[in-house]
CSV table of C-alpha atoms and ligand atoms in Angstrom, one decimal:
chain,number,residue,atom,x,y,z
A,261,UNK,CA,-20.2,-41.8,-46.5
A,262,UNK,CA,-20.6,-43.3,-50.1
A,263,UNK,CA,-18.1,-41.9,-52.5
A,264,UNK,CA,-21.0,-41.6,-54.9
A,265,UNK,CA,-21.8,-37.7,-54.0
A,266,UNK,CA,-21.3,-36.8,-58.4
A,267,UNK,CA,-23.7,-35.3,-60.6
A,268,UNK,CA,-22.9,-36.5,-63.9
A,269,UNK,CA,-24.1,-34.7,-67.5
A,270,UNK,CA,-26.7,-37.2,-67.7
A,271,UNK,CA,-27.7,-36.8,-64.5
A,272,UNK,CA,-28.7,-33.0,-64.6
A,273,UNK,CA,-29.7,-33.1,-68.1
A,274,UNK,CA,-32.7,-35.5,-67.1
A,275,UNK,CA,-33.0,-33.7,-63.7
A,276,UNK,CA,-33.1,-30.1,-65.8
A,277,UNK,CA,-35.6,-31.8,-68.0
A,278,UNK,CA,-38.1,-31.7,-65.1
A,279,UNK,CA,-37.8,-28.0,-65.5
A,280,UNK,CA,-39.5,-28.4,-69.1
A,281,UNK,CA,-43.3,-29.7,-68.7
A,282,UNK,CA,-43.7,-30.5,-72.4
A,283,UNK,CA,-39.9,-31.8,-72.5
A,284,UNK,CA,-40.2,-35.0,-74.5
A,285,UNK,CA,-36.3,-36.2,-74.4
A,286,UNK,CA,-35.4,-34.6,-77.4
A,287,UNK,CA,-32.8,-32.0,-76.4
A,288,UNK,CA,-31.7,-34.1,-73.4
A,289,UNK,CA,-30.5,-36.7,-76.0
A,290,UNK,CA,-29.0,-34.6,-78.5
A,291,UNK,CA,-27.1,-32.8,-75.5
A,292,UNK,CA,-25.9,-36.5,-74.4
A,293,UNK,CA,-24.6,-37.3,-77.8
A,294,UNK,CA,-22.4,-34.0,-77.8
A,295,UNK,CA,-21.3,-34.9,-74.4
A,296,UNK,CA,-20.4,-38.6,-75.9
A,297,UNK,CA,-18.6,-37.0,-78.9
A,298,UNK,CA,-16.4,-34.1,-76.8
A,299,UNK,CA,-15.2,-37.5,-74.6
A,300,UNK,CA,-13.8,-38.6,-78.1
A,301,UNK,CA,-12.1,-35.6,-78.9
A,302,UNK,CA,-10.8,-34.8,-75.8
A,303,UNK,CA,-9.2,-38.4,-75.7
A,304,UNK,CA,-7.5,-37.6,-79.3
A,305,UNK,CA,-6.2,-34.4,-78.2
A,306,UNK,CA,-5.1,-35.9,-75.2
A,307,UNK,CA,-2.3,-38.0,-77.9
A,308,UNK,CA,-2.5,-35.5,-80.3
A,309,UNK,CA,1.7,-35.7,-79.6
A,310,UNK,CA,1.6,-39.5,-79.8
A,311,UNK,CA,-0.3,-40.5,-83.0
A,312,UNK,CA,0.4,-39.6,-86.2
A,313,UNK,CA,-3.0,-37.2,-86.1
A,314,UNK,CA,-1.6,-33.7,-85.6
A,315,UNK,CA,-0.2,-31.2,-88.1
A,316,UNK,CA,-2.2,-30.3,-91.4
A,317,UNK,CA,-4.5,-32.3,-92.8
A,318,UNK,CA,-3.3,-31.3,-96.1
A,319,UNK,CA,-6.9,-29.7,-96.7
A,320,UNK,CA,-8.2,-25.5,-96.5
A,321,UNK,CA,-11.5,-25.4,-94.5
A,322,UNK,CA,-14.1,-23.0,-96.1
A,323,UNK,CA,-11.7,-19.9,-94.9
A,324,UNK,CA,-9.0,-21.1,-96.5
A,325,UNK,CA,-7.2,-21.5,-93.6
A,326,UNK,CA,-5.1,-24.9,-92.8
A,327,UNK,CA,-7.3,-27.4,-91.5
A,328,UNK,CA,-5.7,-29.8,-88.7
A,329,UNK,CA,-6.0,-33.3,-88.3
A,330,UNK,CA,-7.7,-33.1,-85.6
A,331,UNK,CA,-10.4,-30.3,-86.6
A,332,UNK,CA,-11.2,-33.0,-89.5
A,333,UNK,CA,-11.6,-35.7,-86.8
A,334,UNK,CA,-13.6,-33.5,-84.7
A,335,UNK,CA,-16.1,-32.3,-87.4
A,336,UNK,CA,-16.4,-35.7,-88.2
A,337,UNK,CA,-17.0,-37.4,-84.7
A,338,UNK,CA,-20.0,-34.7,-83.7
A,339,UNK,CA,-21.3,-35.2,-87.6
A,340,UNK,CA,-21.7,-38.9,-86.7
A,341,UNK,CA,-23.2,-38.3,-82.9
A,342,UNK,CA,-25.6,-35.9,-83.9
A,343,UNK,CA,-26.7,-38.0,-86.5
A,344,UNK,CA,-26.8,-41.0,-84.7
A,345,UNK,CA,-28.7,-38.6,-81.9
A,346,UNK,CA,-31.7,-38.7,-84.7
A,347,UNK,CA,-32.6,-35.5,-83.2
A,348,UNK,CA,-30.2,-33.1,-85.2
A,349,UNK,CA,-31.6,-32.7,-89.0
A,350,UNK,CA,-28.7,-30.7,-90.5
A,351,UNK,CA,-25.1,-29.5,-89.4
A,352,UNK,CA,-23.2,-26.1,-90.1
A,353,UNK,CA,-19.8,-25.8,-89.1
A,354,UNK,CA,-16.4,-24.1,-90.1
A,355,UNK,CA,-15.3,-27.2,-91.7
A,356,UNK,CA,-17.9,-27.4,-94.0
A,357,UNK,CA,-18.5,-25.2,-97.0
A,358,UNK,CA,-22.0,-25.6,-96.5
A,359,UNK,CA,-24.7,-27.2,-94.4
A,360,UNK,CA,-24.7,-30.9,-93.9
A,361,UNK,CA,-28.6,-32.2,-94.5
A,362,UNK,CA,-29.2,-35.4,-92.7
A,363,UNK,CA,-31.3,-37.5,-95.2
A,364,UNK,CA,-31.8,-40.6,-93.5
A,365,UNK,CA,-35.4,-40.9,-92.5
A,366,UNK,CA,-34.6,-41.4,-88.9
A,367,UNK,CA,-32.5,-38.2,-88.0
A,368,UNK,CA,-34.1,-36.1,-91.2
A,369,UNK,CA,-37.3,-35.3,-89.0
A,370,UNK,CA,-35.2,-33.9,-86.2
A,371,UNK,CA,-36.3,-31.1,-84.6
A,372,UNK,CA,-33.0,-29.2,-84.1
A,373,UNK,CA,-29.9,-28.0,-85.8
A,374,UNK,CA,-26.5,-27.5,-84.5
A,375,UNK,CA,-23.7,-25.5,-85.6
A,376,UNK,CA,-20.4,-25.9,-84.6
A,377,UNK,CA,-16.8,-24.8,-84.9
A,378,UNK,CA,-15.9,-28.6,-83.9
A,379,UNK,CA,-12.4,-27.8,-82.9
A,380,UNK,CA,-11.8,-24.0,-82.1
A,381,UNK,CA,-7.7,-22.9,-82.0
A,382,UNK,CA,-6.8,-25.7,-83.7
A,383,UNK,CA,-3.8,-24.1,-85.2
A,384,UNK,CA,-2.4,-24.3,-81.6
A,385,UNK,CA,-2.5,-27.6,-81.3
A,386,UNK,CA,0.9,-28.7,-82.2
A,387,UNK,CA,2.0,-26.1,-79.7
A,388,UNK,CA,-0.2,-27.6,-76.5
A,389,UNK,CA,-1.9,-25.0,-76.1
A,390,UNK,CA,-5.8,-25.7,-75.0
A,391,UNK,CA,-8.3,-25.8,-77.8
A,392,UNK,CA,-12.3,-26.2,-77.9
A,393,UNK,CA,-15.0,-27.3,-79.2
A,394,UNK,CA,-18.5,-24.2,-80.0
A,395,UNK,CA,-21.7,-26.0,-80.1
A,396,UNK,CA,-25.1,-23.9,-80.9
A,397,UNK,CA,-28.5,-25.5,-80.7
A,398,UNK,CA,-31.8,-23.7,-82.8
A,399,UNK,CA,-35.1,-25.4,-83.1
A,400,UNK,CA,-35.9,-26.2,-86.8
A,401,UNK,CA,-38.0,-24.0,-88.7
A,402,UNK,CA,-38.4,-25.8,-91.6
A,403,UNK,CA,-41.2,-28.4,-92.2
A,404,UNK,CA,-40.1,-32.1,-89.8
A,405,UNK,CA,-41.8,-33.5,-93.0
A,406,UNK,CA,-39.4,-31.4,-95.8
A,407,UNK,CA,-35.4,-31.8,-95.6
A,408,UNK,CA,-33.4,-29.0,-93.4
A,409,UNK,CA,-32.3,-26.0,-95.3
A,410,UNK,CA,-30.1,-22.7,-94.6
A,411,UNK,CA,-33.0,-20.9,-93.8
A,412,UNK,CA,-32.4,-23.1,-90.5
A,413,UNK,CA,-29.0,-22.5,-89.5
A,414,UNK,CA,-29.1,-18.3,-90.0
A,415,UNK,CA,-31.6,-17.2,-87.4
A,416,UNK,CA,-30.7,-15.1,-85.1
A,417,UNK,CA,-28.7,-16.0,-81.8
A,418,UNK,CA,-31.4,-15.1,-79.5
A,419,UNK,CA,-33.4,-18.1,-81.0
A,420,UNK,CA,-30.6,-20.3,-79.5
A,421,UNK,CA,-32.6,-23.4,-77.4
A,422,UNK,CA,-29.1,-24.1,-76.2
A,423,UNK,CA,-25.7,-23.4,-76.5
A,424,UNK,CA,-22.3,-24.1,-75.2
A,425,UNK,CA,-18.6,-24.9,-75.0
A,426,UNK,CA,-15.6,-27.9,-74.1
A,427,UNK,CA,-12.6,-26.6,-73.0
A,428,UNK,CA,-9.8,-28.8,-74.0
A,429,UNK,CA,-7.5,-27.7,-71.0
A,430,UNK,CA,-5.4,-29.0,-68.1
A,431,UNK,CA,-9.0,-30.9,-67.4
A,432,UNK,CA,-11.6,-31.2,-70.3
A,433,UNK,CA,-15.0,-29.0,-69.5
A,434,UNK,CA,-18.2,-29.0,-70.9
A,435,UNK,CA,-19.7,-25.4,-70.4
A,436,UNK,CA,-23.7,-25.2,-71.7
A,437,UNK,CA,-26.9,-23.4,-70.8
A,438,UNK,CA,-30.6,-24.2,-72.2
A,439,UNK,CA,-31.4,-20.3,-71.4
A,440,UNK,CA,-32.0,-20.8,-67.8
A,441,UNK,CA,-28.4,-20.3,-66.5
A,442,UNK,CA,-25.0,-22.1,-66.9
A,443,UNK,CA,-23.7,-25.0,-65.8
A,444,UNK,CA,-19.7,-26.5,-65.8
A,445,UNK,CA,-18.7,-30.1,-66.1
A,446,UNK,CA,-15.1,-31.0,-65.7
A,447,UNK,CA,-14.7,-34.6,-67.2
A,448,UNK,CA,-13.5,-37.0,-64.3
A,449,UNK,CA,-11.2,-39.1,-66.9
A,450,UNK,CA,-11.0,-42.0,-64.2
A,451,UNK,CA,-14.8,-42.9,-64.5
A,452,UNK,CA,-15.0,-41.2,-68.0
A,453,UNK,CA,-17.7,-38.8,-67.0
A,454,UNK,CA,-18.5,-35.1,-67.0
A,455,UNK,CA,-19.4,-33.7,-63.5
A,456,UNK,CA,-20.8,-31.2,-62.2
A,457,UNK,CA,-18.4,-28.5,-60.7
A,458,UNK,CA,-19.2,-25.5,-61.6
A,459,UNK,CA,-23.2,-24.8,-61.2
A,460,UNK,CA,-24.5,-21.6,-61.9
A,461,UNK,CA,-21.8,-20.0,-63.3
A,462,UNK,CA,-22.1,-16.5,-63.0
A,463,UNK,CA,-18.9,-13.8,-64.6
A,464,UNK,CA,-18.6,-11.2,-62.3
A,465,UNK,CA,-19.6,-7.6,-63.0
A,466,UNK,CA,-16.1,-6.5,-63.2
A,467,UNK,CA,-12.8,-7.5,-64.0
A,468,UNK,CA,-9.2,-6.2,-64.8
A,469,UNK,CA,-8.0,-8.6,-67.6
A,470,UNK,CA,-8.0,-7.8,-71.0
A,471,UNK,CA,-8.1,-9.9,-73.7
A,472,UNK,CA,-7.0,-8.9,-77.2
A,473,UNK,CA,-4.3,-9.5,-79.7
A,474,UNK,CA,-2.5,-6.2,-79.2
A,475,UNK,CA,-0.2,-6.9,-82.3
A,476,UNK,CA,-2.9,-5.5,-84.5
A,477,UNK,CA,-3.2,-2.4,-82.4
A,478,UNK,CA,-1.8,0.5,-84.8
A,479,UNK,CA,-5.2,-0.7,-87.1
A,480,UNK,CA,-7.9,-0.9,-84.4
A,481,UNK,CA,-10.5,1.6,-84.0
A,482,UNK,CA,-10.0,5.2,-82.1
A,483,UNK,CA,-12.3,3.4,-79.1
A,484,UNK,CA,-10.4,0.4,-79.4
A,485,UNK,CA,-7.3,1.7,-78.5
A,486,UNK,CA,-8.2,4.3,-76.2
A,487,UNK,CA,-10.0,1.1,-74.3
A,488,UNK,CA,-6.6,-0.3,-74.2
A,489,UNK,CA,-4.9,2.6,-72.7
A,490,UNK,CA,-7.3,3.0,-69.7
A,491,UNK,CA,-6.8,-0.6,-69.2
A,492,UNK,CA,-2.9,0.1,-69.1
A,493,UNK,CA,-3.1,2.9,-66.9
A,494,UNK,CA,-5.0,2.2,-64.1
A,495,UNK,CA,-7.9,-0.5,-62.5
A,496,UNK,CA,-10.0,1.9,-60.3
A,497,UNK,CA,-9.9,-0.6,-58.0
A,498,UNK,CA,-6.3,-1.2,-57.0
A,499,UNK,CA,-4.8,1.9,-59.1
A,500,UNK,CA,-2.9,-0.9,-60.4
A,501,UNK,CA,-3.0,-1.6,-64.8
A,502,UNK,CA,-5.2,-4.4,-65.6
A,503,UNK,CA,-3.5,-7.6,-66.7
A,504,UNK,CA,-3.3,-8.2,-70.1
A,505,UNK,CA,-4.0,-12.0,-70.9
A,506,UNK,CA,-4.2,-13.5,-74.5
A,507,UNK,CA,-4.1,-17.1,-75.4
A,508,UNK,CA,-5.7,-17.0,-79.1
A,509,UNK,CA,-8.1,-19.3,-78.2
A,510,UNK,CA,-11.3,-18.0,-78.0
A,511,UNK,CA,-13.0,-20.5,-75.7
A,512,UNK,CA,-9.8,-20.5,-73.4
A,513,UNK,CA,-9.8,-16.8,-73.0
A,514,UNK,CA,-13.5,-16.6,-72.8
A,515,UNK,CA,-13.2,-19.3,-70.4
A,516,UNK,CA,-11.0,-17.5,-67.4
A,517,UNK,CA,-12.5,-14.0,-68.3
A,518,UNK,CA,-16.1,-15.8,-67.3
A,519,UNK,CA,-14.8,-17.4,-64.4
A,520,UNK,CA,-12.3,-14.4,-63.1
A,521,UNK,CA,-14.5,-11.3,-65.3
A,522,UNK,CA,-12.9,-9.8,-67.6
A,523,UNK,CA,-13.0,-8.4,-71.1
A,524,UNK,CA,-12.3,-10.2,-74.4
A,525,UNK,CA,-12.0,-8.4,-77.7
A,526,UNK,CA,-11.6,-9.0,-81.4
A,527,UNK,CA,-12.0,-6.0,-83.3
A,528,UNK,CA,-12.2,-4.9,-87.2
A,529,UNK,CA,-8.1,-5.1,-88.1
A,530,UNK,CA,-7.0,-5.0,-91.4
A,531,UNK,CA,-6.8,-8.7,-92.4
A,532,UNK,CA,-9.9,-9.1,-90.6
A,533,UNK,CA,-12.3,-5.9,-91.6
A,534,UNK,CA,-15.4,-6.9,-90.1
A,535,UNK,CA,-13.4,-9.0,-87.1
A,536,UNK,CA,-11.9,-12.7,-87.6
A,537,UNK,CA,-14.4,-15.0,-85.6
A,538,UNK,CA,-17.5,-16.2,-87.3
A,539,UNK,CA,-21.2,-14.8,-86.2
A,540,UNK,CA,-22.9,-18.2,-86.4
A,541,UNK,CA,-20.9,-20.4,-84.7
A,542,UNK,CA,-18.1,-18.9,-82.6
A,543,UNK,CA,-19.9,-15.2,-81.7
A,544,UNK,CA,-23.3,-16.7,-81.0
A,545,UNK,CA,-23.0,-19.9,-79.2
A,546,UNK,CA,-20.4,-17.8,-77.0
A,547,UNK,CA,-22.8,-14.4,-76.8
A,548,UNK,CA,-25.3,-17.0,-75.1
A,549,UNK,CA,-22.9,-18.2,-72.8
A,550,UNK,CA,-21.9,-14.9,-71.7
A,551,UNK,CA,-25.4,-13.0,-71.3
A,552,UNK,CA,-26.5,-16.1,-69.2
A,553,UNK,CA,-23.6,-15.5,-66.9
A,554,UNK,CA,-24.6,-12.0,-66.6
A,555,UNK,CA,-22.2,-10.7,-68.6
A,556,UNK,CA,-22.7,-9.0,-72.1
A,557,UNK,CA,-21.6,-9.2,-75.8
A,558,UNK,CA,-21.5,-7.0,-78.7
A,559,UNK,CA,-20.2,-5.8,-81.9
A,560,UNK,CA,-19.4,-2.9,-81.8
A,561,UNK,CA,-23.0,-1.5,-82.2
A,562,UNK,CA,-25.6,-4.1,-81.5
A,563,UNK,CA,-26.0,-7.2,-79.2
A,564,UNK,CA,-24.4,-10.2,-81.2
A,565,UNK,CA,-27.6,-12.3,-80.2
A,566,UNK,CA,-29.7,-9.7,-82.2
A,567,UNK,CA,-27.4,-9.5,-85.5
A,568,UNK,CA,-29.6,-12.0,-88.2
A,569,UNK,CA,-27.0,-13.7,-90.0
A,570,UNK,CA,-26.7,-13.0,-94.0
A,571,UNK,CA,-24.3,-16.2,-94.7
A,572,UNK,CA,-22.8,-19.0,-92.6
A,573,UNK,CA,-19.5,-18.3,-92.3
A,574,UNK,CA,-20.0,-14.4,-91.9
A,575,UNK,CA,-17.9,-12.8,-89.3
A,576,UNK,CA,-18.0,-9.9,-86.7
A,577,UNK,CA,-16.6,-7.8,-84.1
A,578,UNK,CA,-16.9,-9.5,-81.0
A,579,UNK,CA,-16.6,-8.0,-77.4
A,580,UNK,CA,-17.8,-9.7,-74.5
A,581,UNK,CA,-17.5,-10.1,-71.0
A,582,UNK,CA,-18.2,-8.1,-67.8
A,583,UNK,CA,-20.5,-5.7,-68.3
A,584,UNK,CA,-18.9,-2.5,-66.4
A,585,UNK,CA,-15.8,-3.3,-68.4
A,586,UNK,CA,-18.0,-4.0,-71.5
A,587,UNK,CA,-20.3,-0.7,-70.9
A,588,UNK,CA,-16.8,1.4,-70.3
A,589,UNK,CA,-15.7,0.1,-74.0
A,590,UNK,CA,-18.9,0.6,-75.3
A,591,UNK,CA,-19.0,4.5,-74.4
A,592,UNK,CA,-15.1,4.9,-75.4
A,593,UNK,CA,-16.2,3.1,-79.1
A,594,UNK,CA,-18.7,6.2,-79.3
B,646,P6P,P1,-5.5,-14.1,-83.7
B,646,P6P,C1,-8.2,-19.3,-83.3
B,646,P6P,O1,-7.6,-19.4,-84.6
B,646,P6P,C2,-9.3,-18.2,-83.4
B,646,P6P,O2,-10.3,-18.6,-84.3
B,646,P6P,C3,-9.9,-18.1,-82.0
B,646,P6P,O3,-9.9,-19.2,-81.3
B,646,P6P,C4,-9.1,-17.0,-81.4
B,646,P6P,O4,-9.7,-16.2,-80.4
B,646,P6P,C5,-8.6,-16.1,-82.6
B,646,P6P,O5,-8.7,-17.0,-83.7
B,646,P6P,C6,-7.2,-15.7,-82.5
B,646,P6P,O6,-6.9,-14.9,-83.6
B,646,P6P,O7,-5.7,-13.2,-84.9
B,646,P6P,O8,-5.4,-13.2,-82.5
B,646,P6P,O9,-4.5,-15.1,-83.8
């Protein structure tokens, strides 16, 4: 029997865009280019220790936070693909004060946007712990014949034509859904493709890990912390405490909380008083993920993919996951 049983990225985006009568290629390419772009990063990171390209850039990112080398390099590589893609009119990411307009004529009438947080975790990179890259897809709503502007990268997340994730780990994945499920691709580095191993991926109902930076816990909110108790005294399941798993890097702990269930949090805390991770491009794209898995994701109060974003680098409370786990939090928050 041929060897030849893979479904690459290409494969099943052409396949998938069967599924779409009035398809024309658009989103199938623009997917391909992020694919092309992730197998650049992912061969970076994989000699982040080798070449002089880890540690600081020397540079703040919008947050003022210490941007990496490699987050640079990232937001520059998907900047170029998408481009190149010429179906991406305008980027928005973390490393970018504010949108990037594409002004050459043949990306400028693209019919999409993308925002990104092109290299998410970076500050763990010179510890080797796994990092990833957010991508989140909306349909333009500006005029194809007038230049992108904010207007297109703050709708809200349940306008999302696609969305997704790479997971920089011990194997690179791409993780994305077009709103009609969710798909994994673990890049096969021998034949330099993504492949299908993980289709369908659906997080189970229920769970007993908890995700959540516990050092913050004296400032969380009442619900917050009596969440965190029941999950330290018992799972109703085994009688046993849930396990407490926390790598501080979202897409790694969204990741195994997808794939095992599970419940991730990141609450209001002091330095962070309306949460640390960004609406537009980490809650969203990841909020999309997780309700086509079956799972949910909120804030606190509302679903994140019905919050309309005021600002693009606005954050908020973000928990996500199962949905009896996130249903139990969601009672105990009041
Ligand atoms: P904390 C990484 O810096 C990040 O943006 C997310 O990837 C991660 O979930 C979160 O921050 C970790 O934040 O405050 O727990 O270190």
């Amino acid at each position: 029997m041929s060897s030849y049983n893979i479904t690459s990225l290409n494969d099943f985006i052409i396949r998938k865009q069967k599924d779409f009568p009035y398809a024309r290629g658009e989103l199938s390419s623009l997917l391909h280019h992020i694919g092309t772009a992730a197998k650049m990063v992912n061969a970076k990171i994989r000699r982040a220790g080798l070449v002089e390209i880890i540690g600081n850039s020397g540079e703040e990112n919008p947050q003022g936070e210490q941007q990496q080398k490699l987050d640079r390099y990232a937001d520059e590589v998907f900047i170029d693909a998408l481009e190149a893609s010429g179906e991406c009119c305008g980027f928005a990411s973390e490393e970018n004060q504010r949108e990037v307009i594409f002004t050459e004529t043949f990306a400028s009438k693209g019919k999409y946007v993308v925002c990104m947080d092109p290299l998410d975790g970076s500050s763990n990179i010179d510890y080797n712990v796994s990092v990833g890259s957010i991508f989140s897809i909306y349909r333009r709503i500006s005029e194809r014949e007038s230049e992108a502007g904010i207007g297109d990268f703050l709708q809200e997340g349940d306008k999302q034509v696609a969305a997704g994730y790479v997971i920089y780990g011990s194997s690179a994945m791409l993780v994305y859904s077009t709103g009609n499920g969710v798909n994994g691709f673990t890049l096969d580095p021998t034949i330099g493709e993504f492949c299908l191993s993980h289709p369908n991926m659906s997080t189970p109902s229920s769970g007993n890990i908890y995700s959540i930076n516990e050092g913050n816990y004296i400032r969380f909110p009442e619900g917050v912390k009596k969440y965190i108790k029941y999950c330290q005294e018992h799972d109703p399941d085994t009688g046993r405490p849930y396990s407490s798993r926390y790598i501080g890097s979202l897409v790694s702990d969204v990741h195994r909380n997808l794939l095992k269930g599970g419940i991730f949090l990141y609450p209001p805390s002091v330095s962070y008083p309306n949460g640390k991770l960004r609406l537009v491009y980490e809650c969203n794209p990841i909020s999309f993920i997780i309700e086509q898995a079956g799972g949910r994701a909120f804030d606190g109060n509302r679903r994140i993919l019905s919050i309309t974003p005021e600002s693009l680098h606005q954050r908020c409370p973000l928990y996500c996951g199962s949905t009896e786990m996130t249903e139990r939090l969601e009672k105990m928050l009041g």
